[in-house]
Amino acid sequence: MGDDLGEEWWEHEGNSVAPEVEETTKQAQLAVTTKPKAEKRKSVSEKSTAAKKKKAKLQQEDSSKKTKDEEQTQPKKRRKKKKKTISDVLAASEPKPGCPSDLQDVVAQYFSDKRSVTEREELQLQNSFFLSSNDLTHSLSSYLKLVCPKWAKLQKQHTEKNSVVLLIVCSSALRTIELIKQLTTFKGEAKVIKLFAKHIKIEEQMKLLQKGITHIAVGTPGRISALLEKEGLNLKALRYLVLDWNWRDQKLRRMVDIPEVKLDFLRLLESNVLTACKEDKVKIGLF
């Protein structure tokens, strides 16, 4: 039987390995080969993350550099200064009484680009056209007593319908009422009419002027001009044109600082008053 085995039995016995030992050996070899791969993968991942961070940092620095360059190359925006209004200027300054040169300047500036040189010369207001101006110490009555010393005589001599001896021009209906109240100590027995558009039809005012003798009219330049155009009022008997020059409204604007009132007044001056001033029939007073 020993001959049938072919090989010596001890040779196989000496070289045989237990299955448990062989399995353990394989696992150990697998662990050795896997560990370097995991460490290598981890190392690559860390390098990739670091590269991304570095790239992001460089992009951020580049972006901030561009922003600074743009800020340096672009002109700095200047802050717009707030324009001062008439109210701001006047609120910070003391009131000054009006004088003939003030009205002369207003007329010259307004017509400077609207009339020829010859026409502008004809529109010039001479100093001889003016009465004494209010120095801000007078009430309306005391001022009128100063510039119209012969009022009682003129009042008695006046017999012209549709005309007045004294015309007071102001900026609004409310101011018209205030001025009429201030006339009490001056007017005596003179008849006064208010000429403004608010709540009063022009036809009613024309009837009143036609009905009887009116000595004094107080009103706005717009309504006065309208009555002159419709021939409901004329300037045949006019001797004094008094402008409510120094009074200011809530916004500290004078009559000539309000665009629409200024325009109406200058039209009135050009179309009706200047001719009478040149003929020495009418004098202008700044109250």
C-alpha positions in Angstrom: 0.0 0.0 0.0 2.9 2.4 0.7 4.0 1.9 -2.9 0.7 3.2 -4.2 1.0 6.6 -2.6 3.6 7.6 -5.2 5.2 10.4 -3.1 6.5 10.3 0.3 3.7 11.2 2.7 5.9 13.3 4.9 6.8 15.7 2.1 3.1 16.7 1.8 2.6 16.9 5.5 5.5 19.3 6.0 4.4 21.8 3.2 0.7 22.0 4.1 -0.6 25.4 5.5 -3.7 25.8 7.7 -6.7 27.5 5.9 -7.0 30.1 8.8 -3.5 31.3 8.5 -3.7 31.6 4.7 -6.8 33.8 5.0 -5.2 36.1 7.6 -2.2 36.5 5.4 -4.4 37.6 2.4 -6.2 40.2 4.4 -3.0 41.6 5.7 -1.6 41.9 2.2 -4.9 43.6 1.0 -4.7 46.1 3.9 -1.1 46.9 3.0 -2.0 47.6 -0.7 -5.2 49.5 0.1 -3.8 51.9 2.7 -1.4 53.7 0.4 -4.2 54.2 -2.1 -6.5 55.8 0.5 -3.7 58.0 1.7 -2.8 59.0 -1.8 -6.5 59.8 -2.5 -6.7 61.9 0.6 -3.5 63.8 -0.3 -4.9 64.6 -3.8 -8.1 65.8 -2.3 -6.3 68.1 0.1 -4.1 69.5 -2.7 -7.2 70.2 -4.8 -9.0 72.0 -2.0 -5.9 74.1 -1.3 -5.6 75.0 -5.0 -9.2 76.1 -5.1 -8.8 78.3 -2.1 -5.7 79.8 -3.6 -7.5 80.5 -6.9 -10.5 82.1 -5.1 -8.1 84.3 -3.1 -6.3 85.4 -6.3 -9.6 86.2 -8.0 -10.7 88.2 -5.0 -7.5 90.2 -4.9 -7.7 90.7 -8.6 -11.3 91.9 -8.3 -10.5 94.3 -5.5 -7.6 95.7 -7.5 -9.8 96.3 -10.5 -12.4 98.1 -8.2 -9.6 100.4 -6.8 -8.3 101.1 -10.3 -11.8 102.0 -11.5 -12.4 104.2 -8.5 -9.1 106.0 -9.2 -9.8 106.4 -13.0 -13.5 107.5 -12.6 -14.0 111.1 -11.7 -15.4 111.7 -8.2 -19.1 112.8 -8.2 -19.5 116.2 -6.8 -22.3 116.9 -4.5 -24.8 119.2 -5.9 -25.1 122.4 -4.0 -28.7 123.3 -3.1 -29.7 126.4 -5.0 -30.8 129.2 -2.8 -34.4 130.5 -3.4 -35.6 134.1 -3.1 -37.1 133.2 0.2 -33.7 131.8 1.5 -31.9 135.0 0.5 -34.4 137.4 1.8 -34.9 135.5 5.1 -31.2 135.9 5.8 -31.1 139.6 4.9 -32.7 142.7 6.4 -35.5 144.3 4.3 -34.5 147.2 2.2 -36.9 149.9 1.0 -37.5 149.9 -2.7 -36.3 152.7 -4.9 -36.7 153.9 -8.5 -33.6 152.0 -9.7 -35.2 148.7 -8.5 -38.1 149.1 -10.9 -35.9 150.5 -13.7 -33.7 147.3 -13.4 -36.7 145.0 -13.5 -38.0 146.7 -16.7 -34.6 146.7 -18.4 -33.9 143.1 -17.6 -37.3 141.9 -18.7 -37.3 143.6 -22.1 -33.6 143.1 -22.8 -34.2 140.2 -25.1 -37.7 141.0 -26.2 -37.3 144.4 -27.8 -34.9 146.2 -30.1 -32.4 148.8 -28.8 -34.7 151.6 -29.9 -37.7 150.1 -28.3 -35.8 149.6 -25.0 -34.8 153.2 -25.0 -38.5 154.2 -25.3 -39.3 151.9 -22.3 -36.8 153.5 -20.0 -38.2 154.9 -16.8 -36.7 158.3 -16.1 -36.1 159.4 -12.5 -38.5 162.3 -13.1 -41.4 159.8 -13.4 -41.2 158.9 -9.7 -42.5 160.2 -6.4 -40.7 159.8 -3.1 -40.5 156.1 -2.1 -41.6 154.6 1.2 -38.7 154.2 3.6 -40.6 151.5 5.5 -41.6 153.9 8.3 -45.0 154.8 6.7 -48.4 153.3 6.7 -50.3 153.5 3.4 -52.3 156.6 4.6 -49.3 158.5 5.9 -47.3 157.7 2.7 -50.2 158.9 0.5 -50.5 162.1 2.5 -46.8 162.7 1.9 -46.9 162.2 -1.9 -50.4 163.6 -2.5 -50.5 166.8 -0.5 -53.3 168.3 -2.6 -55.5 165.3 -2.4 -58.6 167.1 -1.1 -58.5 169.5 -4.0 -58.0 166.8 -6.6 -60.8 164.8 -5.1 -63.3 167.7 -5.5 -62.2 168.4 -9.0 -62.5 164.8 -10.3 -65.6 164.3 -12.4 -64.6 161.7 -14.9 -66.5 158.4 -15.0 -64.7 155.2 -15.8 -61.5 156.7 -14.5 -59.7 157.3 -11.1 -57.2 159.8 -9.8 -55.2 157.3 -7.7 -54.5 153.7 -8.8 -52.9 151.3 -6.3 -51.5 148.1 -7.8 -50.8 145.0 -5.6 -50.3 141.3 -6.0 -53.6 139.6 -4.8 -57.2 140.0 -3.9 -56.5 139.5 -0.2 -53.8 142.2 -0.3 -56.3 144.5 -2.1 -58.8 144.2 0.9 -56.0 144.9 3.4 -54.9 148.1 1.5 -58.4 149.4 1.3 -58.8 149.1 5.0 -55.5 151.1 5.5 -56.9 154.0 3.4 -59.5 155.1 6.0 -57.5 158.1 7.4 -56.5 159.3 3.9 -59.4 159.0 1.6 -61.9 161.2 3.3 -65.1 161.2 1.3 -63.4 159.6 -1.8 -65.1 156.6 -3.3 -62.9 153.5 -3.5 -63.3 150.4 -5.8 -61.6 147.0 -5.6 -60.4 145.6 -8.9 -59.5 141.9 -8.8 -60.9 138.8 -10.5 -61.6 136.6 -7.4 -65.4 136.2 -6.9 -66.2 139.4 -8.9 -67.2 139.4 -12.6 -65.6 142.0 -14.8 -69.0 143.2 -16.1 -70.0 144.1 -12.5 -66.9 146.2 -12.1 -67.5 147.9 -15.4 -71.0 148.9 -14.3 -69.8 150.3 -11.0 -67.2 152.4 -12.8 -69.8 153.7 -15.2 -72.4 154.3 -12.5 -70.7 157.0 -10.5 -67.5 158.9 -9.8 -64.7 156.8 -8.4 -61.6 158.4 -7.0 -59.4 155.5 -5.9 -59.0 152.0 -7.3 -57.0 149.2 -5.7 -56.4 146.0 -7.5 -54.3 143.4 -9.3 -52.5 144.2 -12.6 -54.3 141.4 -14.4 -57.8 142.7 -13.8 -56.8 146.3 -14.3 -55.3 145.5 -17.7 -58.5 143.5 -18.6 -60.7 146.5 -17.8 -58.5 148.8 -19.8 -58.7 146.5 -22.8 -62.5 146.4 -22.5 -62.6 150.2 -22.1 -64.4 149.7 -18.8 -61.6 151.8 -17.2 -59.4 154.6 -18.7 -56.5 156.6 -17.4 -57.6 160.1 -18.4 -58.0 161.3 -14.9 -55.1 159.3 -13.4 -52.4 161.3 -11.5 -50.8 158.8 -9.2 -49.8 155.2 -9.7 -48.7 153.6 -6.4 -47.1 150.2 -6.4 -47.3 147.9 -3.3 -43.6 147.4 -3.8 -42.2 146.5 -0.4 -44.9 144.1 0.8 -44.0 140.4 0.8 -46.2 137.3 0.9 -45.6 134.2 3.1 -42.8 133.1 0.8 -41.2 136.6 1.1 -41.9 137.4 -2.5 -42.6 140.9 -3.7 -45.2 141.7 -6.3 -42.5 141.5 -9.1 -41.1 138.2 -7.7 -44.3 136.4 -8.7 -44.0 135.5 -12.4 -47.6 135.9 -13.5 -48.1 139.1 -11.5 -44.9 140.5 -12.8 -45.9 139.8 -16.4 -49.3 141.5 -16.1 -47.7 144.5 -14.4 -45.1 145.0 -17.1 -47.7 144.8 -19.8 -49.8 147.4 -18.0 -46.8 149.6 -17.6 -45.8 149.3 -21.3 -49.2 149.6 -22.9 -50.9 152.3 -20.7 -48.8 154.0 -18.1 -45.5 154.9 -19.8 -47.1 157.2 -22.2 -48.9 159.1 -19.5 -45.6 159.3 -17.5 -43.8 160.8 -20.5 -46.5 163.4 -20.8 -45.9 164.2 -17.2 -49.5 163.4 -16.3 -48.8 160.4 -14.0 -46.2 159.9 -11.3 -45.2 156.5 -9.9 -44.7 155.8 -6.2 -43.2 152.8 -4.5 -44.9 152.0 -1.3 
